[in-house]
Every structure is written in C-alpha cells, then in structure tokens.
PDB file of C-alpha atoms in Angstrom:
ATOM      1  CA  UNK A   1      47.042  53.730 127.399  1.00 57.00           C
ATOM      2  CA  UNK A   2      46.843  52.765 131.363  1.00 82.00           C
ATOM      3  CA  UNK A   3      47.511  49.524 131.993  1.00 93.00           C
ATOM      4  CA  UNK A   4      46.157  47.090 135.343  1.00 95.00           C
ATOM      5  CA  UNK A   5      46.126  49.468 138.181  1.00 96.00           C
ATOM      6  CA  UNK A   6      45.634  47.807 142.165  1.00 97.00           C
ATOM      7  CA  UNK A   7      45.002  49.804 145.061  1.00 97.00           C
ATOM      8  CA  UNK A   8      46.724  49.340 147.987  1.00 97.00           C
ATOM      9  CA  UNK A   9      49.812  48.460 146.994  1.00 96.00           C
ATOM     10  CA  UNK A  10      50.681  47.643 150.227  1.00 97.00           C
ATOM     11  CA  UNK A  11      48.179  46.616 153.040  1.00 98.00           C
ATOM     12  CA  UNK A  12      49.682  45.658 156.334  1.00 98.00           C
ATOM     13  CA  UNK A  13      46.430  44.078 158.918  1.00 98.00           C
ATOM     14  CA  UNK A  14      46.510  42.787 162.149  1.00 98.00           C
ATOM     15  CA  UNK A  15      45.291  38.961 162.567  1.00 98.00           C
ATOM     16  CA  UNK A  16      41.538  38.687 162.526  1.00 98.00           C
ATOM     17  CA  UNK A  17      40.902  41.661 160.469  1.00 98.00           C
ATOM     18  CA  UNK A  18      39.243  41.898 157.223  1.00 98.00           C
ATOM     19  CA  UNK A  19      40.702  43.553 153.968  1.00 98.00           C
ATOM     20  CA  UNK A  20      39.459  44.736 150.615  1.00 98.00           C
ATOM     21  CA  UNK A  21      41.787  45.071 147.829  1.00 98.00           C
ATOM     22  CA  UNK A  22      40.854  46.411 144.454  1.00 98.00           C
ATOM     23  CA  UNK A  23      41.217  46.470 140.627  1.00 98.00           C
ATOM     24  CA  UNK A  24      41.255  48.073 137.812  1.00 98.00           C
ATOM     25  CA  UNK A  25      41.235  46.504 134.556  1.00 97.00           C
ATOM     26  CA  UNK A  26      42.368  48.055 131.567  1.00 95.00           C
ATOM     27  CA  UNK A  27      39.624  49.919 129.727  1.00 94.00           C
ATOM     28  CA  UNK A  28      36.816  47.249 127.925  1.00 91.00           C
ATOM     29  CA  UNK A  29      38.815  43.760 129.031  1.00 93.00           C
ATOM     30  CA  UNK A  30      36.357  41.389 129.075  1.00 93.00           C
ATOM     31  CA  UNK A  31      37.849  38.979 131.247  1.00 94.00           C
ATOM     32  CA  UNK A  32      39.821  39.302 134.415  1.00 96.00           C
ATOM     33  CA  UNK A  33      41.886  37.289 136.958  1.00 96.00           C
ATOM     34  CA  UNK A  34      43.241  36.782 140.600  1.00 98.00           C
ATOM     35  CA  UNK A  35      46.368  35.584 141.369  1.00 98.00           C
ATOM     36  CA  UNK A  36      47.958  34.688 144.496  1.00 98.00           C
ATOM     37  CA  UNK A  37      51.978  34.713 144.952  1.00 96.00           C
ATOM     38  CA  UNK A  38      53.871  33.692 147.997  1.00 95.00           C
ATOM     39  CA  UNK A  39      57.209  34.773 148.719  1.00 92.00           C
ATOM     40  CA  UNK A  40      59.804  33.018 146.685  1.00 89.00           C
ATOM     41  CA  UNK A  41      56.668  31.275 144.189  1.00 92.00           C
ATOM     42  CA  UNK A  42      55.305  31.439 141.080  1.00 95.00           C
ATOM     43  CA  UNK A  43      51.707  32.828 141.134  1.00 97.00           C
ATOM     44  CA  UNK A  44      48.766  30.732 141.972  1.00 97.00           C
ATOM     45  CA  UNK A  45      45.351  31.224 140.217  1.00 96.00           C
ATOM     46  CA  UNK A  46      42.410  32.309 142.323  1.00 98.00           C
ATOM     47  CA  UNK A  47      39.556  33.348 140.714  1.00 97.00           C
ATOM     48  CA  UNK A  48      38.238  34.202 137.048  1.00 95.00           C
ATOM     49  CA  UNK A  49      35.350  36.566 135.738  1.00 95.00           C
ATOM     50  CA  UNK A  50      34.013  37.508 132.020  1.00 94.00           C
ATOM     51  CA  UNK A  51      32.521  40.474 132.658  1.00 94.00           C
ATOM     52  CA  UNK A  52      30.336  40.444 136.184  1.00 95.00           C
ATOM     53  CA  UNK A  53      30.287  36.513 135.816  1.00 96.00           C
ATOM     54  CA  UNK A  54      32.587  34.669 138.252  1.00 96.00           C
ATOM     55  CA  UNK A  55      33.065  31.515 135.616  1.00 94.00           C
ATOM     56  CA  UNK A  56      35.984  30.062 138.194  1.00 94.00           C
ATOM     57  CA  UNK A  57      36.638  30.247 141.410  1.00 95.00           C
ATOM     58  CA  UNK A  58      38.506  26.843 142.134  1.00 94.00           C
ATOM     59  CA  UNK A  59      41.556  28.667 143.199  1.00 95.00           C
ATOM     60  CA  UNK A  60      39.834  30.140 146.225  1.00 97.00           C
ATOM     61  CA  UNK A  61      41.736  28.809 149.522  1.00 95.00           C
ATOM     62  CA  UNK A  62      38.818  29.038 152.007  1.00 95.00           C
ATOM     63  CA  UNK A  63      35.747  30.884 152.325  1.00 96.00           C
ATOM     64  CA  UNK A  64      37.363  33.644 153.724  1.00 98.00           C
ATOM     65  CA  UNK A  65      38.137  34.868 150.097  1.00 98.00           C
ATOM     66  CA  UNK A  66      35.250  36.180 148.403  1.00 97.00           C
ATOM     67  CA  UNK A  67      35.637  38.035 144.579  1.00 98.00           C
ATOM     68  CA  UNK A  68      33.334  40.173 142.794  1.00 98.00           C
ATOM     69  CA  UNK A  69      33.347  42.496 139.849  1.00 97.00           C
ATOM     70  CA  UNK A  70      29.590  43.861 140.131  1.00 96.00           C
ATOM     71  CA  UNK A  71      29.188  45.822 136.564  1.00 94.00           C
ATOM     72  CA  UNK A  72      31.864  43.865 134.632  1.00 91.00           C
ATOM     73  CA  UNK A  73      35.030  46.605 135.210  1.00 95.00           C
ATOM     74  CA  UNK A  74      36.781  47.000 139.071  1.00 98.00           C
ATOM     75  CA  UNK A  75      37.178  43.890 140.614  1.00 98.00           C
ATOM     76  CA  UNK A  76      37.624  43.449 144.299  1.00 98.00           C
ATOM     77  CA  UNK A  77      39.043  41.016 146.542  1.00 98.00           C
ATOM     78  CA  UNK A  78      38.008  41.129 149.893  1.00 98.00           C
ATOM     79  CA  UNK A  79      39.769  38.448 152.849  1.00 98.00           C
ATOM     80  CA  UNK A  80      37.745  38.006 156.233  1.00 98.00           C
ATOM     81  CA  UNK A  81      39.714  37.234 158.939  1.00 98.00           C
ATOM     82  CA  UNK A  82      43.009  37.384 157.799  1.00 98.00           C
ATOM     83  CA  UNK A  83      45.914  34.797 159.302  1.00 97.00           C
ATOM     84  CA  UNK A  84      49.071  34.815 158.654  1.00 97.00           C
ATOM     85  CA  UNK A  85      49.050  32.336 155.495  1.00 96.00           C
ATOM     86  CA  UNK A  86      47.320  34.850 153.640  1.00 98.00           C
ATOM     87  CA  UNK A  87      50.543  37.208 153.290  1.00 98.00           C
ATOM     88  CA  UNK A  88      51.149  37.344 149.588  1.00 98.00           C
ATOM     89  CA  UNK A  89      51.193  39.543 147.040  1.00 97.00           C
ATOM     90  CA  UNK A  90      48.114  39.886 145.148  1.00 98.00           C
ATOM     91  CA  UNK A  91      47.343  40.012 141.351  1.00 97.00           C
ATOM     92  CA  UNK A  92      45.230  40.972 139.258  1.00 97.00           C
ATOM     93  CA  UNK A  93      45.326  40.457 135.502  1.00 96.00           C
ATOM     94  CA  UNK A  94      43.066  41.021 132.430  1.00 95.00           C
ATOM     95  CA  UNK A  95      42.374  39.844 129.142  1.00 93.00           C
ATOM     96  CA  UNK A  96      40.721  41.670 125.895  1.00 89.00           C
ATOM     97  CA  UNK A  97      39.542  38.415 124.899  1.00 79.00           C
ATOM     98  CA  UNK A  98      36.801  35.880 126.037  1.00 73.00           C
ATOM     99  CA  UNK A  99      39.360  33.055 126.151  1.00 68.00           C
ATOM    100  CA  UNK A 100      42.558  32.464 126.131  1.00 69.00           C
ATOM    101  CA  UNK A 101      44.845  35.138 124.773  1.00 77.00           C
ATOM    102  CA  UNK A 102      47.710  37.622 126.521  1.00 86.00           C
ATOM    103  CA  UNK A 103      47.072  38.525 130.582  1.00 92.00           C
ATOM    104  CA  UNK A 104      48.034  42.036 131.334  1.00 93.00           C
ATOM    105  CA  UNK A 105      49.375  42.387 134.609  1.00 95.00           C
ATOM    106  CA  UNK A 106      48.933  45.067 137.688  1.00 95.00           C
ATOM    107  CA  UNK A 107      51.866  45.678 139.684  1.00 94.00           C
ATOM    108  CA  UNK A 108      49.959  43.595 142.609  1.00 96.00           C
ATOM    109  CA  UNK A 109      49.434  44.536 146.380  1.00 97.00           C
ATOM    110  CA  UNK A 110      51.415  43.347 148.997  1.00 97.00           C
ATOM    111  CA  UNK A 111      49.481  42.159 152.107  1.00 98.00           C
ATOM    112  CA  UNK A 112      51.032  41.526 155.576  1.00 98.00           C
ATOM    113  CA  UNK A 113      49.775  39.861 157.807  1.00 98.00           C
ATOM    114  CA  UNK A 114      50.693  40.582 161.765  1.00 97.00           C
TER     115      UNK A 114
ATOM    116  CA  UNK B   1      46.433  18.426 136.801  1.00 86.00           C
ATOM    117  CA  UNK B   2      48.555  20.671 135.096  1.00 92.00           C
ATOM    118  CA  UNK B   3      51.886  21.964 136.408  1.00 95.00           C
ATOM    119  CA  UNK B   4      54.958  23.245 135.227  1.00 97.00           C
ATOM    120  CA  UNK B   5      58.294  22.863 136.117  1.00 97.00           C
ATOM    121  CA  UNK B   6      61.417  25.109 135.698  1.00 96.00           C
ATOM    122  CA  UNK B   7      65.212  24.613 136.830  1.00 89.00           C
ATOM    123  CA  UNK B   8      65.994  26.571 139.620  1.00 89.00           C
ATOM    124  CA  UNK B   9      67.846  29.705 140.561  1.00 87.00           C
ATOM    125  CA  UNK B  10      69.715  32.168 141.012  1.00 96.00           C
ATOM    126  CA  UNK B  11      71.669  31.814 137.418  1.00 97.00           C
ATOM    127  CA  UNK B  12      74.823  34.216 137.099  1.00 97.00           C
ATOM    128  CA  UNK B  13      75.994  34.634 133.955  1.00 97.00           C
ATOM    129  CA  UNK B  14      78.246  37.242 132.675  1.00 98.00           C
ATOM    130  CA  UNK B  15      77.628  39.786 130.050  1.00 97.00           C
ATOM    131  CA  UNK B  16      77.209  38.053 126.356  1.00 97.00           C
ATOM    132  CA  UNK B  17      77.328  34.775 127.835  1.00 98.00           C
ATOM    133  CA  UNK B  18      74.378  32.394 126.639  1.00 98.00           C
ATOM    134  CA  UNK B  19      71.438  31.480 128.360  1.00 97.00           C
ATOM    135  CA  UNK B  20      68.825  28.456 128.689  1.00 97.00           C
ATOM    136  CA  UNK B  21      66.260  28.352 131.046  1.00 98.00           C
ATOM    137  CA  UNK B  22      64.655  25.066 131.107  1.00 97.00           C
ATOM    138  CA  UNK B  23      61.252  24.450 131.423  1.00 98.00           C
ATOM    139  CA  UNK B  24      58.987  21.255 131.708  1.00 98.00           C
ATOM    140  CA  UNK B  25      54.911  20.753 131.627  1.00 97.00           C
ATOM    141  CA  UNK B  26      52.704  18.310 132.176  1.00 96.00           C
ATOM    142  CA  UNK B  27      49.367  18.803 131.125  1.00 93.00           C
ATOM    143  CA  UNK B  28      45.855  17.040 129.285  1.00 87.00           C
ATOM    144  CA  UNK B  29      45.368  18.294 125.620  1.00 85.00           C
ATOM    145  CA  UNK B  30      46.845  21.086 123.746  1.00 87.00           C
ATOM    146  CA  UNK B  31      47.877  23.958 125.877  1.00 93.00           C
ATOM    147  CA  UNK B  32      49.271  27.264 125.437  1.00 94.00           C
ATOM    148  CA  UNK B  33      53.178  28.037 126.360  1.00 96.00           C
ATOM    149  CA  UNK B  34      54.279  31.223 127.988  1.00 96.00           C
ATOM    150  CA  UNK B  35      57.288  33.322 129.212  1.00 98.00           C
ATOM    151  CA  UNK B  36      56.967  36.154 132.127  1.00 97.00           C
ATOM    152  CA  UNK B  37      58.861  38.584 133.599  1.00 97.00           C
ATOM    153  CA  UNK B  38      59.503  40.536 136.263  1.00 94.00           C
ATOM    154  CA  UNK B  39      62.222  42.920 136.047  1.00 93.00           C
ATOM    155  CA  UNK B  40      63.175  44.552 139.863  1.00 87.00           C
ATOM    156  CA  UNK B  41      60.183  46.648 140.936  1.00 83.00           C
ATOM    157  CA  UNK B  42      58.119  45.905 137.950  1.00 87.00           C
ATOM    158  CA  UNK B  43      55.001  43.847 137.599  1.00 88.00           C
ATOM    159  CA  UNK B  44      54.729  40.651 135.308  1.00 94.00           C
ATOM    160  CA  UNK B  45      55.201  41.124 131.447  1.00 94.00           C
ATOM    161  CA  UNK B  46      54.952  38.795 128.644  1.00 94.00           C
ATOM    162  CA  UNK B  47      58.147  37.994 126.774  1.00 97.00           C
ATOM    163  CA  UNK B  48      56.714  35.545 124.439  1.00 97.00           C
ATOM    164  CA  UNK B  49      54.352  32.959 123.892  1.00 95.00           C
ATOM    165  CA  UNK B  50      53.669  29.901 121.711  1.00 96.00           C
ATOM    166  CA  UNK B  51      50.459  27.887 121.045  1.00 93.00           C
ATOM    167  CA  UNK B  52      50.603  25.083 119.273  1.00 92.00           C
ATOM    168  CA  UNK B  53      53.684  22.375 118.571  1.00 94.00           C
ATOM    169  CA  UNK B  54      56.903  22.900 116.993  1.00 95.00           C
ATOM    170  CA  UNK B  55      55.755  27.190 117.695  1.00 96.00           C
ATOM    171  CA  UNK B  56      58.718  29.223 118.423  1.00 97.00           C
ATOM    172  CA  UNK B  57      58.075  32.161 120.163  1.00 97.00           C
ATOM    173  CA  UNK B  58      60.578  35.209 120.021  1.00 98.00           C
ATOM    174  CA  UNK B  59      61.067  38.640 121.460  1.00 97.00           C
ATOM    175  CA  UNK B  60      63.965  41.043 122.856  1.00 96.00           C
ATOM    176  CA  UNK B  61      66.626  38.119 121.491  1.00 97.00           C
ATOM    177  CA  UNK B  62      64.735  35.369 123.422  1.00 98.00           C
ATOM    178  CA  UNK B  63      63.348  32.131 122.079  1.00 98.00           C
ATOM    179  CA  UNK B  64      61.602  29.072 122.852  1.00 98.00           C
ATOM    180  CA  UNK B  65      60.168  25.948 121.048  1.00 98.00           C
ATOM    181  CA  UNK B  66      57.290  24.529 121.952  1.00 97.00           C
ATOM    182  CA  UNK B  67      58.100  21.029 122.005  1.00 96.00           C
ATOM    183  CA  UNK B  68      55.487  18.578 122.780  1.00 94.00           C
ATOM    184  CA  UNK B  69      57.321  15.179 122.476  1.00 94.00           C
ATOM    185  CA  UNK B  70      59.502  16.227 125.015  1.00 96.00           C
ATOM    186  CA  UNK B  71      56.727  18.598 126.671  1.00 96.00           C
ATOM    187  CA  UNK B  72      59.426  21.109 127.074  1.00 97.00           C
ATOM    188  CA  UNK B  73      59.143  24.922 126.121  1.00 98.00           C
ATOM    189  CA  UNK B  74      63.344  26.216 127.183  1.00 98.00           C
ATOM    190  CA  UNK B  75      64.016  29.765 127.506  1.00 98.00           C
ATOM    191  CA  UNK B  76      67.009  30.461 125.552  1.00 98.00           C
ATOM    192  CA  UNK B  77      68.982  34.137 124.568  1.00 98.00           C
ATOM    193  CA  UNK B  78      72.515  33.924 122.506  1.00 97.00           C
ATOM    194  CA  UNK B  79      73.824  37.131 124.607  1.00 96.00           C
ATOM    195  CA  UNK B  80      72.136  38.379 127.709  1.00 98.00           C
ATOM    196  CA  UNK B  81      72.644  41.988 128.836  1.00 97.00           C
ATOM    197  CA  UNK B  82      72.931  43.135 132.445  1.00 97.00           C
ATOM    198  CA  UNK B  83      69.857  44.433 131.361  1.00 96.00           C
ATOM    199  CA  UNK B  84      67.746  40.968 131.138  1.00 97.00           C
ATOM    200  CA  UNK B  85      68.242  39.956 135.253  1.00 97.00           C
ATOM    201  CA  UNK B  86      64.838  39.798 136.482  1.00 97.00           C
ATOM    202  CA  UNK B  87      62.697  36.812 137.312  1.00 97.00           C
ATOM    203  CA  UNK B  88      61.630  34.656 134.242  1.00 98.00           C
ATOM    204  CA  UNK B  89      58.606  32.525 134.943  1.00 98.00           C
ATOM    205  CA  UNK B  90      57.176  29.926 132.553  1.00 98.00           C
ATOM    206  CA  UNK B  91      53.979  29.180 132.066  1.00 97.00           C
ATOM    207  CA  UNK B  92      50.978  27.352 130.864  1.00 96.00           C
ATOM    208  CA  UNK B  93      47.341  27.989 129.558  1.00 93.00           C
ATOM    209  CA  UNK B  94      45.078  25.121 129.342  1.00 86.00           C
ATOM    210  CA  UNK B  95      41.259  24.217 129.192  1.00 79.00           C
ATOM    211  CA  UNK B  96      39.602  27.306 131.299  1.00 78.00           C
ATOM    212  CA  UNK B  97      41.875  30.525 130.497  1.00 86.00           C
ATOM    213  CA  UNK B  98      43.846  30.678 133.649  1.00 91.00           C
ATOM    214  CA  UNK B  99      47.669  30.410 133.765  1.00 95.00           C
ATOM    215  CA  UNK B 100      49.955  27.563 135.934  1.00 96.00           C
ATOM    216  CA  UNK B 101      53.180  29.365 136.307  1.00 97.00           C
ATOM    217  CA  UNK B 102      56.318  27.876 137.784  1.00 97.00           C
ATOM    218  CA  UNK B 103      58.443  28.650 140.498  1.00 96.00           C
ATOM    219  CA  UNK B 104      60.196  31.147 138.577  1.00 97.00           C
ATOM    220  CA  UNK B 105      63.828  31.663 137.943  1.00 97.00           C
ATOM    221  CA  UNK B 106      66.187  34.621 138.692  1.00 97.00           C
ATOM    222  CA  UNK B 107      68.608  35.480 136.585  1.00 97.00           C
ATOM    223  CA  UNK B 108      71.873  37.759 137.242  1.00 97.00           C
ATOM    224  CA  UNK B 109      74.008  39.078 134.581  1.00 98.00           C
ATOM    225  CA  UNK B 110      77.402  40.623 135.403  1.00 97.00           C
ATOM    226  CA  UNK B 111      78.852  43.139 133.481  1.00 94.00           C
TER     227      UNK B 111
END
C-alpha cells in the first residue's frame, strides 16, 4: 500500500516568510510524528499527535512552529517567519499503534532558507 | 535525558569484509533499541529493532544485542555488499513514543 507521503519536497523561502508543509500518513495510523534533521545530524523530535490530539510538543524550537492534524489524518507543519536556522529537512513519520511500535517514514521536505 | 551515541563516519570497507557499528545509550528505565536507514535518495527504513535485554534483533544479515549492562545495542553484518552503503542511524524509544536517534553513520563498501 502507499506509504508516508510529504508535500513539498523541496521548499526554498526567503527570510521572514512563512511556510506550510504537509503530511500524509499512511491510511488509519493512529499516531504521527515530526522530525527535524539538520545537515550532517541525526533527526530531532518535534512534535507528536494520536489522532487530532497534539500529546507532545516539547520538541518545538520556538513559537514560530506550530503543528496540527485537525481530523486525525494530514498533518501540517507550518513555520512563521522563517530564519536561516530553520533549514532542515523535515519528517514526518507514523505509527499503527497508540504507543510505541515501528515509525514509518516519508521521504521528508527539504526547506531552504535564503 | 536520553541520548544516544554512535562512532562516527565515513566507514570504508570492502566487499565481504565485516562490519560493527557501535552504538551507546543512556537513558531512565527500559527503552526500546532501533536501527535506521537511509540508503542514497531514500527516506528512513527500519532494519531492526529490539525491546527488551539480551533481544537480538536481525534482518538483511544484520544483528544487534541489546545489551543493557553495557547499555550498548552494536550494529554488526559478517559480509556487507556494495549494496548496504547508506546511512545507519541508531536509535532509542523511551517513556512517550518518540525516537532519540544518533548522529548517524555512513557506510561505504567497495567492490
């Protein structure tokens, strides 16, 4: 079946703008994750949701990041007033299972930041 | 808090040589061990996965022990394939569902 699917996959912006970047779980995951991964890193957790519920969002850098998955499926991840330190690639992953259990991966989006 | 560390890259190995990939945690209670990766272009996939002590997780001719007296969880294959470079990353799962990965290691295997 179709895996994680992310839209962009790559999003240049210019300093000061603000960017959305979606996902797509696989079909009835319960629970789904954003990850953050620098250049040259491992990824970094973000945020966490079972179904529309954001249980975790410790991972969050600033309040420029704000998550939501608003009926329980897509998830986006929107960034106001991007700087430079937010150039990563992005992740999403989700889980068939309420806890714990095997992340499935998206191939991530790439944002620039000019 | 919990973190995990791995030994550091690139490793170049040739063809049917063996490999370890070493890997260290620290962490409270009783987590769950993983190994990633990311082959060139690809996104991240799990090679295998352990969850509780003395655990050995296997797949595609890798293996690792989870050992907790030594808090270590090594990545090791008896004959890698050209096939197998990509970026291995190690991780853990603790209390709260999300993973701590580490750095990440690239391996290189010449034919």
């Amino acid at each position: 079946g179709a895996g994680v699917s992310q839209s962009p996959r790559y999003k240049v912006a210019k300093r000061g703008q603000d960017v959305a970047l979606r996902c797509d779980p696989i079909s009835g995951h319960v629970s789904l994750f954003w990850y953050q991964q620098a250049l040259g890193q491992g990824p970094e957790f973000l945020t966490y949701f079972q179904n529309e519920a954001q249980l975790d969002k410790s991972g969050l850098p600033s309040d420029r990041f704000f998550a939501e998955r608003p009926e329980g499926s897509v998830s986006t991840l929107k960034i106001q007033r991007t700087q430079q330190e937010d150039s990563a690639v992005y992740l999403c992953a989700s889980s068939p299972l309420w806890g714990g259990g095997e992340q499935y991966f998206g191939p991530g989006t790439r944002l620039t930041v000019t | 808090g919990n973190s995990v560390t791995q030994m550091e890259g690139p490793v170049t190995l040739s063809e049917e040589a063996f490999l370890t990939i070493n890997c260290t945690y620290t962490a409270t209670g009783y987590p769950s061990l993983f190994w990633y990766v990311q082959y060139p272009g690809e996104g991240l996939q799990l090679l295998l996965k352990a969850t509780k002590a003395d655990d050995k997780g296997s797949n595609k001719g890798f293996e690792a022990t989870y050992r907790k007296e030594t808090t270590s969880f090594h990545l090791e294959k008896g004959s890698v394939q050209v096939s197998d470079s990509a970026v291995y990353f190690c991780a853990l799962m603790g209390y709260g569902n999300k993973l701590v990965f580490g750095a990440g290691t690239i391996l290189r295997v010449k034919s």
